[in-house]
Amino acid sequence: MAERAKRKSASPRKKKKRISGKAWFYGLFFTAVIGIVCGIIGYLLIILNGERLLEEHGSKLEFGEASIIYDVNGEEISRLYTAVDHREVAEFSEIPEIMRQAIVATEDERFYEHSGLDFWAIGRAVVKDVIARSAVEGGSTITQQLAKNVFLSADKTFFRKATEASIAVALEQQMTKDEILTMYLNRIYFGKGISGVKAAADFYFGVELKDLELWQAATLAAMPKAPNRYNPINDPEASMNRRAVVLSLMEKHGYITEQEKLEAQAVVYTPPANQEQMKEGSYHAFVDFALEEAMEITNLSEAELRVSGLQIYTTLDQQAQKSVDEQYANDDNFEKSVDDQIAQSSMVIIDHRNGEIKALAGGRDYEMRGWNRVDKLRQPGSAIKPIVSYGPALESGKYFPWSTLTNDKECFNNYCPSDAWGPVPVSMTDAIKQSRNLPAVWMLNEVGIKNATAFAEKLGIQLEDEDRNLAMALGGLTKGASPLQMATAYSVMANDGKSVDPHTITRITGKNFEWEYKAPASKQLMSPETAWYLTEMMQSVVAKGGTGARAAIDRPVAGKTGTTQHGIPGYKGDGIKDAWFVGYTAEWTAAVWMGYDKTDKNHVLQKGGGQSAAALFAKVMGPALKGVEKESFNRPAEAKEDKPPATIANFKAVFVEEEVKVQLSWDPLEASGLTYEVYRKESGANDFVHFVDAVTTNVDDMSVFPGVTYDYYVVAYDAKTEQRSEPTQTLTVTIPEVELPTDIPMEPVPTDSEPTEPGDGQEGQPGEDGGGQGEDGTGQTEPPAETEPPNETDPGAGQGDGSAGGGDAGATTPPPADDALGDFLNGLESGGE
């Protein structure tokens, strides 16, 4: 063992061959040389290619070919010019230093250091993209952006990016930094159809370029990344947030102080008076909405999209849009404001059969203000009830439009909604027709928050965690819902419960781009029966007596109103914050919202509410649908019919004097499981009372009294559907009076006399009213042990005995006071109506 270990230790080891330092040096040296040579060659190729392109297209100082937007019929409605008509060329000397600093700090912080390509920025962008595994940051310099905007189309390919780099380097070789920056600021797009910083200063602030203040310069510098999103007209809040980012970058690079930053961040934007003069284009709100959609489809920025030479085909129906524009231009359709902040509104119309958005209104004076309210969230009020209360209840299969909501509570777990009717049982149809609050909350409580939330979110209504309580039955949501979201949700009801995909673009074509809309697979979001029941119920809202009666037009309409209270702390006055009507015909769905952009005690709606929104719906939809073929709402074959039982036939009411009762009878109905409800009213009473329920077709009223008149009618009741038939005709029965004579002496009746033989009907003759006396005039007998009723088939029975039971074996003691009372007690036949 030791010998083997010694031999092993003595065996020679294999030595690894080491690379000498000299070899390492030469290897690295030649690798670096090759890399440098390749870099130089590549750089020279870039420069040469850029020089060639500049030589060929150096005079191309205009924007690319404008994209064109068409309506649903292929008619041109707008050209997406880059606003050359609204561009003013500024000299370098006119551009204030604060504007140049703001754009450099935001778009290209190393602008004065690189030669067209910022390799540090490119490297940083590559690293971030690799980490994020997606393109999260770009490395384009101002010079590259200028090359792209001036000389190139907007297609995003490797060769386009390489060409962009070539032109950028060539531009840096032929132009100074100041010239490049000036050209860039003259050509940059600032949204709203405005190009160039000089025109932008005038349009957005009403000032000369040289007079721009810090906050204004920062606002403009914030816009190139997303002109439509970050301009202060379309979205003031997003503009302020982006402006704050620009100011922070300016402070970081030493252009401004912290105090200057804070002051500029705090300024609130107000549009200038001359802005109206710079408007252009038709159907501006629709075009802006379609533009946003096209940007998502093409993955291009707005500036790129405008110069792409694309043909964008949309769903716009000019007849519908003109109807919208006409009514929104009519101030009589809206409440008058106490100042220059006008009452606002928005509307969107969707063809729910295919999801095409036919028309929309972003607001009154939209072109001036630019805030597209179609996709802005507001509190939906009672318009949410079909979505969170009644829809889920119907979908459960446990409730129907005719179901009675017992609604026996005023408070639910310490939540006490107000309702003018109080906790009164009501059918679901009447509850929605009259927009009652307590039934909606009661119904949501029965359905459950979880089920209601799931149902609403399927329809596109997003609910926050804090919304998941009973208050959502009345539309008390944290963020609310937009007119587009509400119209989409109601479109599902109108589309037999199937999903609807709202869109404005059907096709986009271009030199290097082809796209066509393909509808996503349809989903059944609610049963066709639920959709039908909701439609059926909401048609009552538009009928006489409904809260949305003013929405009625010349074709069937279903819909729901909604209002929300102002909710202003400390303000005790009346006022409405949001007013809605969301409704649909068999062809199109529309949502109308009214209110103020900023609600305070001086800016709340004081009248009309949902009724005003309903009236605007009718004024727009009537002309908009002119010429559109009328269709009918689809009733599914499986839907249960809201049909009461048939009216009862052959109703009779007869007074049976022998038994002192009124006998009621009628023909049976074919339907099974019915109950017959008998109603009675006696003379002197104001109303009928529910007398008795029966499962057979005859009832005896044994509680009648002489001299009283009784009225009767009967209805059939179906417990399954909770429906009642129409009442029968009312029948009247008068019970005869009993007159007691006063001239008949009363004689004692012997108690020990032998019974006399009853008359045989020959010697004794019946009295005038049918009573009988014996020959001796007394007809007195011992009372039998048990009296039997007279033989109804033997009219002569009991004649001549003078007893009280005509046909009894003998009279009881004492005898009747007179013949009339005897006749009554003997039950002689008498008819009644």
mmCIF file of N, CA and C in Angstrom, residues 69 228 283-296 348 357 360 366 372-375 484 502-505:
data_model
loop_
_atom_site.group_PDB
_atom_site.id
_atom_site.type_symbol
_atom_site.label_atom_id
_atom_site.label_comp_id
_atom_site.label_asym_id
_atom_site.label_seq_id
_atom_site.Cartn_x
_atom_site.Cartn_y
_atom_site.Cartn_z
ATOM 1 N N ILE A 69 -58.437 60.527 -43.407
ATOM 2 C CA ILE A 69 -59.477 59.791 -42.688
ATOM 3 C C ILE A 69 -60.767 59.823 -43.510
ATOM 4 N N ASN A 228 -50.845 64.619 -28.308
ATOM 5 C CA ASN A 228 -52.284 64.602 -28.059
ATOM 6 C C ASN A 228 -52.603 64.338 -26.594
ATOM 7 N N TYR A 283 -65.786 67.352 -37.564
ATOM 8 C CA TYR A 283 -65.970 66.196 -36.691
ATOM 9 C C TYR A 283 -64.722 65.971 -35.834
ATOM 10 N N HIS A 284 -64.261 67.025 -35.222
ATOM 11 C CA HIS A 284 -62.967 67.010 -34.561
ATOM 12 C C HIS A 284 -62.898 65.984 -33.429
ATOM 13 N N ALA A 285 -63.959 65.870 -32.643
ATOM 14 C CA ALA A 285 -63.935 64.925 -31.520
ATOM 15 C C ALA A 285 -63.831 63.492 -32.025
ATOM 16 N N PHE A 286 -64.588 63.179 -33.073
ATOM 17 C CA PHE A 286 -64.529 61.827 -33.625
ATOM 18 C C PHE A 286 -63.149 61.557 -34.225
ATOM 19 N N VAL A 287 -62.611 62.510 -34.971
ATOM 20 C CA VAL A 287 -61.295 62.329 -35.587
ATOM 21 C C VAL A 287 -60.229 62.128 -34.514
ATOM 22 N N ASP A 288 -60.296 62.911 -33.441
ATOM 23 C CA ASP A 288 -59.319 62.749 -32.358
ATOM 24 C C ASP A 288 -59.422 61.364 -31.727
ATOM 25 N N PHE A 289 -60.658 60.896 -31.549
ATOM 26 C CA PHE A 289 -60.848 59.575 -30.950
ATOM 27 C C PHE A 289 -60.299 58.488 -31.883
ATOM 28 N N ALA A 290 -60.600 58.624 -33.178
ATOM 29 C CA ALA A 290 -60.105 57.651 -34.153
ATOM 30 C C ALA A 290 -58.584 57.694 -34.245
ATOM 31 N N LEU A 291 -58.003 58.893 -34.096
ATOM 32 C CA LEU A 291 -56.552 59.036 -34.155
ATOM 33 C C LEU A 291 -55.886 58.247 -33.035
ATOM 34 N N GLU A 292 -56.448 58.319 -31.831
ATOM 35 C CA GLU A 292 -55.900 57.553 -30.717
ATOM 36 C C GLU A 292 -55.959 56.052 -31.010
ATOM 37 N N GLU A 293 -57.060 55.626 -31.596
ATOM 38 C CA GLU A 293 -57.202 54.210 -31.930
ATOM 39 C C GLU A 293 -56.192 53.796 -33.002
ATOM 40 N N ALA A 294 -55.991 54.669 -34.008
ATOM 41 C CA ALA A 294 -55.029 54.373 -35.068
ATOM 42 C C ALA A 294 -53.611 54.294 -34.528
ATOM 43 N N MET A 295 -53.286 55.126 -33.549
ATOM 44 C CA MET A 295 -51.958 55.072 -32.938
ATOM 45 C C MET A 295 -51.719 53.720 -32.268
ATOM 46 N N GLU A 296 -52.741 53.177 -31.626
ATOM 47 C CA GLU A 296 -52.600 51.858 -30.996
ATOM 48 C C GLU A 296 -52.445 50.762 -32.048
ATOM 49 N N VAL A 348 -72.151 59.276 -27.034
ATOM 50 C CA VAL A 348 -71.556 58.335 -27.988
ATOM 51 C C VAL A 348 -72.652 57.410 -28.484
ATOM 52 N N ILE A 357 -68.748 52.592 -33.807
ATOM 53 C CA ILE A 357 -69.104 53.880 -33.200
ATOM 54 C C ILE A 357 -69.532 54.812 -34.334
ATOM 55 N N LEU A 360 -70.060 60.760 -32.061
ATOM 56 C CA LEU A 360 -69.810 61.083 -30.656
ATOM 57 C C LEU A 360 -69.666 62.589 -30.490
ATOM 58 N N TYR A 366 -66.238 71.619 -28.261
ATOM 59 C CA TYR A 366 -65.122 70.685 -28.090
ATOM 60 C C TYR A 366 -63.841 71.185 -28.750
ATOM 61 N N ASN A 372 -61.992 65.387 -24.269
ATOM 62 C CA ASN A 372 -62.963 64.437 -24.812
ATOM 63 C C ASN A 372 -63.616 63.666 -23.681
ATOM 64 N N ARG A 373 -64.822 64.066 -23.333
ATOM 65 C CA ARG A 373 -65.507 63.516 -22.170
ATOM 66 C C ARG A 373 -66.116 62.139 -22.432
ATOM 67 N N VAL A 374 -66.051 61.655 -23.637
ATOM 68 C CA VAL A 374 -66.617 60.346 -23.956
ATOM 69 C C VAL A 374 -65.959 59.239 -23.144
ATOM 70 N N ASP A 375 -64.663 59.363 -22.880
ATOM 71 C CA ASP A 375 -63.980 58.311 -22.121
ATOM 72 C C ASP A 375 -63.537 58.774 -20.739
ATOM 73 N N LEU A 484 -68.677 55.973 -22.743
ATOM 74 C CA LEU A 484 -68.342 54.855 -23.622
ATOM 75 C C LEU A 484 -68.530 53.525 -22.906
ATOM 76 N N PRO A 502 -66.622 48.009 -29.230
ATOM 77 C CA PRO A 502 -66.729 49.335 -29.845
ATOM 78 C C PRO A 502 -65.422 49.717 -30.550
ATOM 79 N N HIS A 503 -65.529 50.266 -31.753
ATOM 80 C CA HIS A 503 -64.336 50.679 -32.493
ATOM 81 C C HIS A 503 -64.723 51.737 -33.519
ATOM 82 N N THR A 504 -63.720 52.515 -33.937
ATOM 83 C CA THR A 504 -63.962 53.561 -34.928
ATOM 84 C C THR A 504 -63.256 53.305 -36.250
ATOM 85 N N ILE A 505 -62.355 52.344 -36.320
ATOM 86 C CA ILE A 505 -61.564 52.118 -37.529
ATOM 87 C C ILE A 505 -61.848 50.728 -38.080
#
